[in-house]
Amino acid sequence: MCGIVGYIGKNQAAPILLDGLAKLEYRGYDSAGIAVYNNGKIEFAKSKGRLQVLSDKIHGGDDVTGTMGIGHTRWATHGEPSDTNAHPHLSSSGRFAVVHNGIIENYITLKKKLQDKGFEFVSQTDTEVIAHLFEYYYQGDIIDAVIKVINRVEGSYALGVLCSDYPDSFVAVRKASPMIVGLGDNEQFIASDVAAILKHTRDIYYLEDNEIVVLKADGVKIYNTDKEEVEKEVSKVTWDIDAAEKGGYEHFMMKEIEEQPTAIRNTVSPRIQNGKIVLDSVSLTTEDIKNIRKIYIVACGSAYHVGVVAKYIIEKMCRIPVETQLASEFRYCDPIVGSEDLVIAISQSGETADTLAALKEAKNHGSRILSIVNVEGSAIAKASDDVIYTWAGPEIAVATTKAYSTQLSVVYLIATYMADKLGLLTSGEYKKLVDDIQRLPDMVESVLKDKDYIQYLASKFYNCHSIFFIGRNLDYAVALEGSLKLKEISYIHSEAYAAGELKHGTISLIEDGTLVIALATGSELFDKTVSNVKEVKARGAVVMGVTTEKEDMRDVADHIISLPAVSEQLMPSLTVIPLQLFSYYVASNKGCDIDKPKNLAKSVTVE
Ligand code: F6R
């Protein structure tokens, strides 16, 4: 979702801003713009469409001189994608230029008030009120103006603000929307995330809500809303720039699919020491675990699908009731959650607005929050009592793969850790699970070797209008993810169904030639799924079986994808791989924009 970059230093700002915005393209956007301070005034350029359109318009930035500026990629929320609605937005006098990520919830009231005072609006955006508010409140001191503006606006914001009265500094502030500050050598940056500025610096400040940053070429100062200077610790980014580049792959998605063995290893290895699971960052004692009444899992999209896997596994292994809920539903359903409950929030970005709100709702009810997050220092991580980082490295493709897989690995670690503390595993069972968790990276690697066969299957089926995924239990949980992946990037309609539920309605959609992908890895329910396959076959379906138990499935399915066997609880990590690959190759055959599917954003920071 919207991306922000800001720069001040000795170099021409516009090319640096365009380059930084290119690194944020993965977040999803529909228009882009920059504003640069030049000789006492603010110059700007904005365009609907791809960043390249903007870049062409200003000749890669060459046309815009000046060494301080702000840039933005917009993902439309208020008002259609257009040149006018693109950011930056300028105040009427042109003194202020503003870029904004987030939503101003009271913008209608503010707009009305400003219009009554004679301010004229040119766009349909909520952001424009901020530019005019700056003009309204400004009395010669930019920090005072920031404080007044943020006192008036409700909602979420990361703001970068240029003021033509300040030739050698600009300001930024955030609340509930991501923004970091990059500290360079005589050049400073703001950005929505590290990838945008990593080639310039690894020294970062993570901002708290409503900390106001003043950036000058030779340094950065941070103030609170009482205008007192705040001391902050500099964080070092440890991952490499290569991790945020394609490195020879045609798409980030394939690179990230292939990175899964390494990513899972990075997640798991440091947390298994001498055959024991060690969760340093989790402060739950054995007593706390014994006293958990219920576990709620809140998340969105693929992270929610990890939560569905977690429900099956934790309930089976720990005998604690688990309710997995979509964060956007949980936050508004007046949940029956309290201090005896553990709430697990799962999020790659750590910034998803609904997950953050659900977590806060649970916190208000006194629950303890454990989060599984990829991005360090993100809002969800900060708002949690305990955090287990997935350490998957930056995920750039909009459709998640390695974040999903590392979240699954954390779920296995938590379930096994808790089941052990609850005395529900024999030492042999514990050892087998821990060994298998450690073997997962190699096993995922071996499944990835089947790429060519999956590519062949995709070339046969990429013209389908509708594809069904079925499975039971954990296979159903993975079916949800396989179906979402396919829909997101190939735009083919798809449904995931619990195999036993098909005959209660959806089977009416099966006709001659409909592709059904049947997942059957659980031994207990294998025969039941094979029966469901027979039912769809009898109605003309073409079936692709994904299974460890080949023989019976081979008799009924048209195509078989074989998986190696591992402890059944861990099978989702293997089952999902062919589904990711299938979606990728189907989308590739259809010529889709795989890394940036239409209408989707990587980090969903609005409701
Ligand atoms: C799907 C996908 C999304 C995210 C969802 C939650 O491929 O990536 O469904 O899983 O938007 O995002 P995070 O994990 O950042 O909270």
Coordinates of C-alpha atoms and ligand atoms in Angstrom, one line a residue:
M1 CA 0.0 0.0 0.0
C2 CA 1.2 3.6 -0.4
G3 CA 4.9 4.0 -0.4
I4 CA 6.9 7.0 0.9
V5 CA 10.5 8.1 0.3
G6 CA 12.2 11.3 1.3
Y7 CA 15.7 12.6 0.8
I8 CA 17.9 15.4 1.8
G9 CA 21.7 15.6 1.0
K10 CA 24.1 16.8 -1.5
N11 CA 22.9 14.9 -4.5
Q12 CA 20.0 15.6 -6.9
A13 CA 17.0 14.4 -5.1
A14 CA 14.6 13.3 -7.9
P15 CA 16.5 10.3 -9.3
I16 CA 17.1 9.1 -5.7
L17 CA 13.4 9.4 -5.0
L18 CA 12.4 7.6 -8.2
D19 CA 14.9 4.8 -7.4
G20 CA 13.5 4.5 -3.8
L21 CA 9.9 4.4 -5.1
A22 CA 10.8 1.6 -7.5
K23 CA 11.9 -0.5 -4.5
L24 CA 8.5 0.1 -3.0
E25 CA 6.5 -0.8 -6.1
Y26 CA 5.8 -4.2 -4.6
R27 CA 3.6 -2.6 -2.0
G28 CA 1.0 -2.0 -4.7
Y29 CA 0.1 1.4 -6.2
D30 CA -1.8 3.1 -9.1
S31 CA -0.1 6.5 -9.4
A32 CA 3.1 8.2 -8.3
G33 CA 4.6 11.6 -7.6
I34 CA 7.5 13.6 -6.2
A35 CA 8.0 17.1 -4.9
V36 CA 11.4 18.8 -4.7
Y37 CA 12.5 22.0 -3.1
N38 CA 14.3 24.2 -5.6
N39 CA 15.3 27.8 -5.3
G40 CA 12.7 29.0 -2.8
K41 CA 9.8 27.0 -4.3
I42 CA 8.4 23.5 -4.4
E43 CA 8.3 21.8 -7.8
F44 CA 6.3 18.7 -8.3
A45 CA 5.4 16.0 -10.9
K46 CA 2.7 13.4 -10.6
S47 CA 1.3 10.7 -12.9
K48 CA -1.4 8.1 -12.9
G49 CA -0.1 4.6 -13.7
R50 CA 3.3 2.9 -13.4
L51 CA 6.3 4.7 -11.9
Q52 CA 7.9 4.5 -15.4
V53 CA 5.2 7.0 -16.6
L54 CA 6.4 9.5 -14.0
S55 CA 10.0 8.8 -14.6
D56 CA 9.6 9.3 -18.4
K57 CA 7.8 12.6 -17.8
I58 CA 10.7 14.0 -15.8
H59 CA 13.5 12.2 -17.7
G60 CA 14.5 9.9 -14.9
G61 CA 14.5 12.9 -12.6
D62 CA 16.9 15.0 -14.6
D63 CA 14.4 17.7 -15.2
V64 CA 13.8 18.4 -11.5
T65 CA 16.7 20.0 -9.8
G66 CA 17.1 20.4 -6.0
T67 CA 18.7 18.2 -3.3
M68 CA 15.7 17.8 -1.0
G69 CA 12.4 16.1 -1.8
I70 CA 9.6 13.7 -1.0
G71 CA 8.1 10.9 -3.2
H72 CA 5.0 8.7 -3.1
T73 CA 3.3 5.8 -4.7
R74 CA -0.4 5.9 -4.1
W75 CA -2.9 3.0 -3.7
A76 CA -6.2 4.7 -4.1
T77 CA -8.6 4.8 -1.1
H78 CA -10.3 8.2 -1.4
G79 CA -10.8 9.1 -5.0
E80 CA -10.0 7.3 -8.2
P81 CA -6.4 6.8 -9.4
S82 CA -5.6 10.0 -11.3
D83 CA -2.9 12.6 -11.8
T84 CA -4.8 15.0 -9.5
N85 CA -5.4 12.6 -6.7
A86 CA -1.8 11.4 -6.8
H87 CA 0.5 12.7 -4.1
P88 CA 2.2 15.0 -3.2
H89 CA -0.6 17.4 -2.3
L90 CA 0.2 21.1 -2.1
S91 CA -1.4 23.7 0.1
S92 CA -3.2 26.5 -1.9
S93 CA -0.2 28.9 -1.6
G94 CA 2.2 26.1 -2.7
R95 CA 4.2 26.6 0.6
F96 CA 3.6 23.0 1.8
A97 CA 3.8 19.7 -0.1
V98 CA 2.6 16.5 1.7
V99 CA 2.9 12.8 1.1
H100 CA 0.7 10.5 3.2
N101 CA 0.2 6.8 3.8
G102 CA -2.8 5.9 5.9
I103 CA -6.4 7.2 6.2
I104 CA -7.6 10.4 7.8
E105 CA -10.9 9.3 9.3
N106 CA -12.3 12.8 10.1
Y107 CA -11.3 14.3 6.8
I108 CA -14.9 15.2 5.8
T109 CA -15.4 17.3 8.9
L110 CA -11.9 18.9 8.5
K111 CA -12.5 19.6 4.8
K112 CA -15.8 21.3 5.5
K113 CA -14.2 23.5 8.1
L114 CA -11.4 24.4 5.8
Q115 CA -13.8 25.1 2.9
D116 CA -15.8 27.4 5.1
K117 CA -12.6 29.3 5.8
G118 CA -12.0 29.7 2.0
F119 CA -9.6 26.9 1.3
E120 CA -10.2 25.4 -2.2
F121 CA -9.7 21.7 -2.7
V122 CA -8.6 20.2 -6.0
S123 CA -8.6 16.5 -5.3
Q124 CA -11.0 13.9 -3.9
T125 CA -8.4 12.7 -1.4
D126 CA -8.4 12.7 2.4
T127 CA -4.7 13.7 2.3
E128 CA -5.3 17.2 0.8
V129 CA -6.8 18.3 4.1
I130 CA -3.4 17.8 5.7
A131 CA -1.7 20.2 3.2
H132 CA -4.3 22.9 3.9
L133 CA -4.2 22.3 7.6
F134 CA -0.5 23.0 7.6
E135 CA -1.2 26.3 5.8
Y136 CA -3.9 27.1 8.3
Y137 CA -1.9 26.4 11.5
Y138 CA 1.5 27.5 10.3
Q139 CA 2.8 30.6 12.1
G140 CA 6.5 30.4 11.2
D141 CA 7.5 27.2 13.1
I142 CA 7.2 23.9 11.3
I143 CA 7.3 21.7 14.4
D144 CA 4.5 23.7 16.1
A145 CA 2.5 23.3 12.9
V146 CA 3.1 19.5 12.9
I147 CA 1.9 19.2 16.5
K148 CA -1.3 21.2 15.7
V149 CA -2.0 19.2 12.6
I150 CA -1.6 15.8 14.3
N151 CA -3.8 16.9 17.2
R152 CA -6.6 17.6 14.7
V153 CA -6.5 14.6 12.5
E154 CA -7.9 11.2 13.4
G155 CA -6.8 7.9 11.8
S156 CA -3.5 6.6 10.6
Y157 CA -0.7 8.5 8.9
A158 CA 2.9 8.5 7.9
L159 CA 3.6 12.0 6.6
G160 CA 6.5 13.6 4.8
V161 CA 6.2 17.4 4.6
L162 CA 8.2 20.0 2.6
C163 CA 7.8 23.7 3.5
S164 CA 9.3 26.3 1.1
D165 CA 10.3 28.4 4.1
Y166 CA 12.8 25.7 5.1
P167 CA 15.4 25.4 2.4
D168 CA 17.6 23.0 4.3
S169 CA 15.2 20.7 6.2
F170 CA 12.0 18.8 6.0
V171 CA 9.8 17.0 8.5
A172 CA 8.1 13.6 8.9
V173 CA 5.8 12.0 11.5
R174 CA 3.9 8.7 11.7
K175 CA 1.0 7.1 13.6
A176 CA -0.1 3.5 13.0
S177 CA 1.4 3.6 9.5
P178 CA 5.0 2.5 8.7
M179 CA 7.9 4.8 8.4
I180 CA 11.6 4.5 9.1
V181 CA 14.4 7.1 9.1
G182 CA 17.7 6.3 7.3
L183 CA 20.9 7.9 8.6
G184 CA 23.5 8.4 6.0
D185 CA 26.8 10.4 5.6
N186 CA 25.6 13.9 5.0
E187 CA 22.4 12.6 3.6
Q188 CA 19.2 11.5 5.4
F189 CA 16.1 9.6 4.3
I190 CA 12.6 8.6 5.2
A191 CA 10.9 5.6 3.8
S192 CA 8.0 3.2 4.2
D193 CA 10.4 0.4 4.5
V194 CA 14.1 -0.5 4.5
A195 CA 14.2 -1.8 0.9
A196 CA 13.8 1.7 -0.4
I197 CA 17.0 3.1 1.1
L198 CA 19.2 0.1 1.8
K199 CA 21.6 0.9 -0.9
H200 CA 22.4 4.2 0.9
T201 CA 22.4 3.2 4.5
R202 CA 21.9 0.4 7.0
D203 CA 21.5 2.7 10.0
I204 CA 17.8 3.1 10.8
Y205 CA 15.6 4.8 13.4
Y206 CA 12.3 3.0 14.0
L207 CA 9.8 5.7 14.9
E208 CA 7.2 5.5 17.6
D209 CA 3.7 7.0 17.1
N210 CA 3.8 10.8 16.9
E211 CA 7.5 11.2 17.0
I212 CA 8.3 14.2 14.8
V213 CA 11.5 14.0 12.8
V214 CA 13.4 17.0 11.4
L215 CA 15.8 15.9 8.7
K216 CA 18.8 18.1 7.7
A217 CA 21.6 16.9 5.4
D218 CA 24.0 16.6 8.3
G219 CA 21.7 14.9 10.8
V220 CA 18.3 14.1 12.2
K221 CA 16.5 15.3 15.3
I222 CA 13.4 13.7 16.8
Y223 CA 10.9 15.4 19.0
N224 CA 7.8 14.4 21.0
T225 CA 4.6 16.3 20.9
D226 CA 5.8 18.5 23.8
K227 CA 8.6 19.6 21.4
E228 CA 11.2 17.9 23.6
E229 CA 14.1 16.2 21.8
V230 CA 13.9 12.4 22.0
E231 CA 17.0 10.2 22.1
K232 CA 16.7 7.0 20.0
E233 CA 18.8 4.0 19.5
V234 CA 20.1 3.4 16.0
S235 CA 19.2 -0.1 14.6
K236 CA 21.4 -1.8 12.1
V237 CA 19.8 -3.7 9.2
T238 CA 21.5 -7.0 8.9
W239 CA 20.1 -8.5 5.7
D240 CA 21.7 -7.9 2.4
I241 CA 20.6 -5.7 -0.5
D242 CA 20.6 -8.9 -2.7
A243 CA 17.7 -10.1 -0.6
A244 CA 15.6 -7.2 -1.9
E245 CA 16.7 -7.7 -5.6
K246 CA 15.6 -10.3 -8.1
G247 CA 19.1 -11.8 -8.5
G248 CA 18.5 -13.3 -12.0
Y249 CA 15.0 -14.6 -11.4
E250 CA 12.2 -13.3 -13.7
H251 CA 10.0 -12.7 -10.7
F252 CA 10.4 -12.1 -7.0
M253 CA 7.8 -14.7 -6.4
M254 CA 9.9 -17.5 -7.9
K255 CA 13.0 -16.2 -6.1
E256 CA 11.0 -16.3 -2.8
I257 CA 9.6 -19.7 -3.5
E258 CA 13.1 -21.0 -4.0
E259 CA 14.3 -19.2 -0.9
Q260 CA 11.9 -21.2 1.3
P261 CA 14.4 -23.9 2.4
T262 CA 16.8 -21.2 3.6
A263 CA 14.1 -19.1 5.1
I264 CA 12.7 -22.0 7.1
R265 CA 16.3 -22.9 8.2
N266 CA 16.8 -19.4 9.5
T267 CA 13.5 -19.5 11.4
V268 CA 14.0 -22.9 12.9
S269 CA 17.7 -23.5 13.5
P270 CA 18.5 -20.9 16.1
R271 CA 15.5 -22.0 18.1
I272 CA 16.5 -25.7 18.4
Q273 CA 19.5 -26.2 20.7
N274 CA 20.7 -29.6 21.7
G275 CA 17.5 -31.2 20.5
K276 CA 15.3 -28.8 22.5
I277 CA 13.1 -26.0 21.3
V278 CA 14.2 -22.8 22.8
L279 CA 11.8 -19.8 22.5
D280 CA 13.9 -17.1 24.1
S281 CA 11.5 -14.3 23.1
V282 CA 8.5 -16.0 24.7
S283 CA 8.0 -15.2 28.4
L284 CA 5.1 -17.7 28.9
T285 CA 6.0 -20.1 31.8
T286 CA 4.8 -23.7 32.0
E287 CA 2.3 -22.5 34.6
D288 CA 1.0 -19.8 32.2
I289 CA 0.6 -22.4 29.4
K290 CA -1.3 -24.7 31.8
N291 CA -3.7 -21.9 32.7
I292 CA -4.6 -20.9 29.1
R293 CA -8.3 -21.2 28.7
K294 CA -8.5 -20.7 25.0
I295 CA -6.2 -19.5 22.2
Y296 CA -7.5 -17.0 19.7
I297 CA -5.6 -16.6 16.4
V298 CA -6.1 -13.4 14.5
A299 CA -4.8 -12.7 11.0
C300 CA -5.7 -11.8 7.5
G301 CA -5.3 -13.6 4.1
S302 CA -2.5 -16.2 3.9
A303 CA -1.5 -15.4 7.5
Y304 CA -5.1 -16.4 8.5
H305 CA -4.6 -19.7 6.6
V306 CA -1.5 -20.3 8.7
G307 CA -3.9 -19.8 11.7
V308 CA -6.3 -22.4 10.3
V309 CA -3.3 -24.9 10.2
A310 CA -2.4 -23.8 13.7
K311 CA -5.9 -24.5 15.0
Y312 CA -5.8 -28.2 13.9
I313 CA -2.3 -28.7 15.2
I314 CA -2.5 -27.0 18.5
E315 CA -5.8 -28.5 19.4
K316 CA -4.6 -32.0 18.5
M317 CA -1.3 -31.7 20.2
C318 CA -2.0 -29.4 23.2
R319 CA -5.7 -30.1 23.8
I320 CA -6.4 -26.4 24.2
P321 CA -9.4 -25.0 22.3
V322 CA -8.2 -22.7 19.5
E323 CA -10.4 -20.3 17.6
T324 CA -8.9 -18.8 14.4
Q325 CA -10.6 -15.7 13.3
L326 CA -10.2 -13.2 10.5
A327 CA -8.9 -10.1 12.2
S328 CA -11.4 -7.9 10.3
E329 CA -14.2 -9.9 11.9
F330 CA -12.7 -10.4 15.3
R331 CA -12.2 -6.7 15.9
Y332 CA -15.9 -5.9 15.5
C333 CA -17.6 -9.0 17.0
D334 CA -17.3 -8.0 20.6
P335 CA -15.2 -11.1 21.2
I336 CA -15.5 -13.2 24.4
V337 CA -11.8 -12.9 25.1
G338 CA -10.1 -12.2 28.4
S339 CA -7.1 -12.4 30.6
E340 CA -7.1 -16.3 30.7
D341 CA -6.8 -16.4 26.9
L342 CA -3.7 -16.2 24.7
V343 CA -4.1 -14.3 21.5
I344 CA -1.7 -15.1 18.7
A345 CA -1.5 -12.5 15.9
I346 CA 0.2 -13.6 12.7
S347 CA 1.5 -11.0 10.1
Q348 CA 4.3 -10.8 7.6
S349 CA 4.4 -7.0 7.4
G350 CA 3.5 -6.4 11.1
E351 CA 1.5 -3.4 9.8
T352 CA -1.8 -4.9 8.7
A353 CA -4.4 -2.5 10.0
D354 CA -7.1 -5.1 10.8
T355 CA -4.7 -7.5 12.6
L356 CA -3.3 -4.6 14.6
A357 CA -6.8 -3.5 15.6
A358 CA -7.8 -7.1 16.5
L359 CA -4.7 -7.3 18.7
K360 CA -5.5 -4.1 20.4
E361 CA -9.1 -5.2 21.0
A362 CA -7.8 -8.4 22.7
K363 CA -5.3 -6.4 24.7
N364 CA -8.1 -4.1 25.9
H365 CA -9.8 -7.2 27.2
G366 CA -6.7 -8.1 29.2
S367 CA -5.4 -10.9 26.9
R368 CA -1.8 -11.7 26.5
I369 CA -0.5 -11.2 23.0
L370 CA 2.0 -13.4 21.2
S371 CA 2.8 -12.3 17.7
I372 CA 4.4 -14.1 14.7
V373 CA 5.9 -11.3 12.6
N374 CA 8.5 -10.9 9.8
V375 CA 9.3 -7.2 9.8
E376 CA 11.3 -6.2 12.9
G377 CA 10.1 -3.1 14.8
S378 CA 6.7 -3.2 13.1
A379 CA 3.6 -1.9 14.8
I380 CA 2.2 -5.4 15.6
A381 CA 5.6 -6.5 17.0
K382 CA 5.7 -3.4 19.2
A383 CA 2.1 -3.9 20.5
S384 CA 2.7 -7.5 21.5
D385 CA 3.8 -9.0 24.8
D386 CA 6.0 -11.5 23.1
V387 CA 7.2 -11.7 19.5
I388 CA 8.6 -14.6 17.5
Y389 CA 10.2 -13.2 14.4
T390 CA 10.1 -15.4 11.3
W391 CA 13.4 -14.1 9.9
A392 CA 12.3 -14.8 6.4
G393 CA 14.1 -11.7 5.0
P394 CA 12.3 -9.1 2.9
E395 CA 9.3 -10.5 1.0
I396 CA 8.7 -8.4 -2.1
A397 CA 6.2 -10.3 -4.3
V398 CA 2.7 -9.4 -3.3
A399 CA 1.6 -13.0 -3.0
T400 CA 3.3 -14.4 0.0
T401 CA 5.3 -17.7 -0.1
K402 CA 8.3 -17.7 2.2
A403 CA 6.6 -15.7 4.9
Y404 CA 3.7 -18.2 4.9
S405 CA 6.2 -21.1 5.1
T406 CA 8.2 -19.6 8.0
Q407 CA 5.0 -18.7 9.9
L408 CA 4.0 -22.4 9.6
S409 CA 7.4 -23.4 11.0
V410 CA 6.9 -21.1 14.0
V411 CA 3.5 -22.7 14.5
Y412 CA 5.1 -26.1 14.7
L413 CA 7.7 -24.8 17.2
I414 CA 5.0 -23.3 19.4
A415 CA 2.7 -26.3 19.3
T416 CA 5.6 -28.8 20.1
Y417 CA 7.0 -26.5 22.8
M418 CA 3.6 -26.1 24.5
A419 CA 2.7 -29.8 24.1
D420 CA 6.0 -30.7 25.8
K421 CA 5.5 -28.2 28.6
L422 CA 2.0 -29.7 29.1
G423 CA 3.5 -33.2 29.4
L424 CA 1.5 -34.4 26.4
L425 CA 4.4 -35.8 24.4
T426 CA 6.6 -38.8 25.2
S427 CA 10.3 -38.1 24.8
G428 CA 10.3 -40.2 21.6
E429 CA 7.4 -38.2 20.1
Y430 CA 9.1 -35.0 21.0
K431 CA 12.4 -36.0 19.5
K432 CA 10.7 -37.2 16.3
L433 CA 8.9 -33.9 15.9
V434 CA 12.0 -31.8 16.6
D435 CA 14.0 -33.9 14.2
D436 CA 11.4 -33.5 11.5
I437 CA 11.1 -29.8 12.0
Q438 CA 14.9 -29.6 11.5
R439 CA 14.6 -31.8 8.3
L440 CA 11.9 -29.5 6.8
P441 CA 14.3 -27.3 4.8
D442 CA 15.8 -30.3 3.0
M443 CA 12.4 -31.8 2.4
V444 CA 11.0 -28.6 1.0
E445 CA 14.1 -28.5 -1.2
S446 CA 13.4 -32.0 -2.5
V447 CA 9.8 -31.0 -3.3
L448 CA 11.0 -28.0 -5.2
K449 CA 12.9 -30.3 -7.5
D450 CA 9.6 -31.4 -9.1
K451 CA 9.2 -28.0 -10.7
D452 CA 9.3 -29.1 -14.3
Y453 CA 6.4 -31.5 -13.8
I454 CA 4.3 -28.8 -12.1
Q455 CA 5.2 -26.5 -15.0
Y456 CA 4.0 -29.1 -17.4
L457 CA 0.7 -29.5 -15.5
A458 CA 0.2 -25.7 -15.4
S459 CA 0.7 -25.6 -19.2
K460 CA -2.2 -28.0 -19.5
F461 CA -4.6 -26.2 -17.2
Y462 CA -3.9 -22.5 -17.5
N463 CA -7.0 -21.9 -19.6
C464 CA -9.4 -23.2 -16.9
H465 CA -12.2 -20.9 -15.9
S466 CA -12.6 -22.3 -12.4
I467 CA -10.5 -24.7 -10.3
F468 CA -11.5 -26.4 -7.1
F469 CA -9.2 -27.4 -4.2
I470 CA -10.4 -30.0 -1.8
G471 CA -8.9 -31.7 1.3
R472 CA -9.8 -32.6 4.9
N473 CA -8.3 -31.3 8.1
L474 CA -4.7 -29.9 7.5
D475 CA -5.2 -30.6 3.8
Y476 CA -8.2 -28.4 3.8
A477 CA -6.2 -25.6 5.6
V478 CA -3.6 -25.9 2.8
A479 CA -6.3 -26.0 0.1
L480 CA -7.4 -22.5 1.3
E481 CA -3.9 -21.2 0.7
G482 CA -3.5 -22.9 -2.7
S483 CA -6.8 -21.5 -3.9
L484 CA -6.0 -18.0 -2.7
K485 CA -2.6 -18.1 -4.4
L486 CA -4.1 -19.1 -7.7
K487 CA -6.8 -16.5 -7.6
E488 CA -4.5 -13.7 -6.6
I489 CA -1.9 -14.0 -9.3
S490 CA -3.7 -15.8 -12.2
Y491 CA -7.1 -14.3 -11.8
I492 CA -8.7 -17.7 -12.3
H493 CA -11.8 -18.3 -10.1
S494 CA -11.2 -20.9 -7.5
E495 CA -12.8 -22.4 -4.4
A496 CA -11.3 -24.3 -1.6
Y497 CA -13.6 -26.8 0.0
A498 CA -13.5 -29.2 2.9
A499 CA -13.8 -32.4 0.9
G500 CA -16.7 -33.7 3.0
E501 CA -18.6 -30.5 2.5
L502 CA -18.7 -30.6 -1.3
K503 CA -21.8 -32.7 -1.6
H504 CA -23.7 -30.1 0.5
G505 CA -23.8 -27.7 -2.4
T506 CA -20.7 -27.0 -4.4
I507 CA -20.6 -30.3 -6.2
S508 CA -23.3 -28.9 -8.4
L509 CA -20.6 -26.7 -10.0
I510 CA -18.5 -29.7 -11.1
E511 CA -18.9 -30.5 -14.8
D512 CA -17.1 -32.2 -17.6
G513 CA -13.4 -31.1 -17.5
T514 CA -13.5 -29.1 -14.2
L515 CA -10.1 -29.3 -12.6
V516 CA -10.2 -30.5 -9.0
I517 CA -7.0 -30.5 -7.0
A518 CA -7.3 -33.0 -4.2
L519 CA -4.9 -32.9 -1.3
A520 CA -4.7 -36.1 0.6
T521 CA -1.7 -36.3 2.9
G522 CA -3.4 -37.3 6.2
S523 CA -3.4 -41.1 6.6
E524 CA -6.5 -41.2 8.9
L525 CA -8.7 -39.4 6.3
F526 CA -6.9 -40.6 3.2
D527 CA -9.7 -43.0 2.2
K528 CA -12.4 -40.5 2.8
T529 CA -10.7 -38.0 0.5
V530 CA -10.3 -40.7 -2.2
S531 CA -14.1 -41.3 -1.9
N532 CA -14.7 -37.6 -2.5
V533 CA -12.4 -37.8 -5.5
K534 CA -14.5 -40.6 -6.9
E535 CA -17.6 -38.5 -6.4
V536 CA -16.2 -35.6 -8.5
K537 CA -14.7 -38.0 -11.1
A538 CA -18.2 -39.4 -11.5
R539 CA -19.4 -35.9 -12.5
G540 CA -16.7 -35.4 -15.1
A541 CA -13.9 -33.7 -13.1
V542 CA -10.3 -34.0 -14.0
V543 CA -8.4 -34.6 -10.8
M544 CA -4.9 -33.7 -9.8
G545 CA -4.0 -35.6 -6.6
V546 CA -1.4 -34.2 -4.2
T547 CA -0.5 -37.0 -1.9
T548 CA 2.0 -39.1 0.0
E549 CA -0.1 -42.3 -0.2
K550 CA 0.1 -42.8 -3.9
E551 CA -1.4 -46.1 -4.8
D552 CA -5.2 -45.7 -4.2
M553 CA -5.0 -42.1 -5.4
R554 CA -3.2 -43.2 -8.6
D555 CA -6.2 -45.4 -9.4
V556 CA -8.6 -42.5 -9.3
A557 CA -6.8 -39.3 -10.1
D558 CA -5.7 -38.2 -13.6
H559 CA -2.4 -36.7 -12.4
I560 CA -0.4 -37.3 -9.3
I561 CA 2.0 -35.0 -7.5
S562 CA 3.9 -37.2 -5.0
L563 CA 5.2 -35.8 -1.7
P564 CA 7.7 -37.3 0.6
A565 CA 6.4 -38.2 4.1
V566 CA 7.2 -36.3 7.3
S567 CA 5.4 -36.2 10.6
E568 CA 1.8 -35.5 9.6
Q569 CA 1.5 -32.3 11.5
L570 CA 4.3 -30.8 9.4
M571 CA 2.9 -31.9 6.0
P572 CA 1.4 -28.4 5.2
S573 CA 5.0 -27.2 4.6
L574 CA 5.4 -29.7 1.8
T575 CA 1.9 -29.7 0.4
V576 CA 1.8 -26.0 -0.2
I577 CA 4.9 -26.0 -2.4
P578 CA 3.4 -27.6 -5.5
L579 CA 0.4 -25.3 -5.1
Q580 CA 2.6 -22.2 -5.1
L581 CA 4.5 -23.5 -8.1
F582 CA 1.3 -24.4 -10.0
S583 CA -0.2 -20.9 -9.4
Y584 CA 3.1 -19.3 -10.5
Y585 CA 3.3 -21.2 -13.7
V586 CA -0.4 -20.8 -14.5
A587 CA 0.0 -17.0 -14.1
S588 CA 3.1 -17.1 -16.1
N589 CA 1.4 -18.9 -19.0
K590 CA -1.4 -16.4 -18.9
G591 CA 1.2 -13.5 -19.0
C592 CA 0.0 -12.0 -15.7
D593 CA 1.9 -9.4 -13.7
I594 CA 3.0 -12.0 -11.1
D595 CA 4.7 -9.9 -8.6
K596 CA 2.2 -7.1 -8.6
P597 CA -1.3 -8.6 -9.2
K598 CA -3.9 -6.0 -10.1
N599 CA -5.8 -4.3 -7.2
L600 CA -3.6 -5.9 -4.5
A601 CA -1.2 -4.3 -2.1
K602 CA 1.6 -6.0 -0.2
S603 CA 1.1 -4.2 3.1
V604 CA -2.5 -3.4 3.9
T605 CA -2.3 -0.5 6.2
V606 CA -6.0 0.6 5.9
E607 CA -9.2 -1.2 6.9
Ligands
F6R1 C1 -1.6 -13.4 0.1 C2 -1.1 -12.4 1.0 C3 -2.1 -11.7 1.8 C4 -1.5 -11.4 3.2 C5 -2.4 -10.6 4.1 C6 -1.9 -10.4 5.5 O1 -0.6 -13.9 -0.7 O2 0.0 -12.1 1.0 O3 -3.3 -12.4 1.9 O4 -1.2 -12.7 3.8 O5 -2.7 -9.4 3.5 O6 -0.7 -9.6 5.4 P1 0.3 -9.6 6.6 O7 0.9 -11.0 6.8 O8 1.4 -8.6 6.2 O9 -0.5 -9.2 7.8

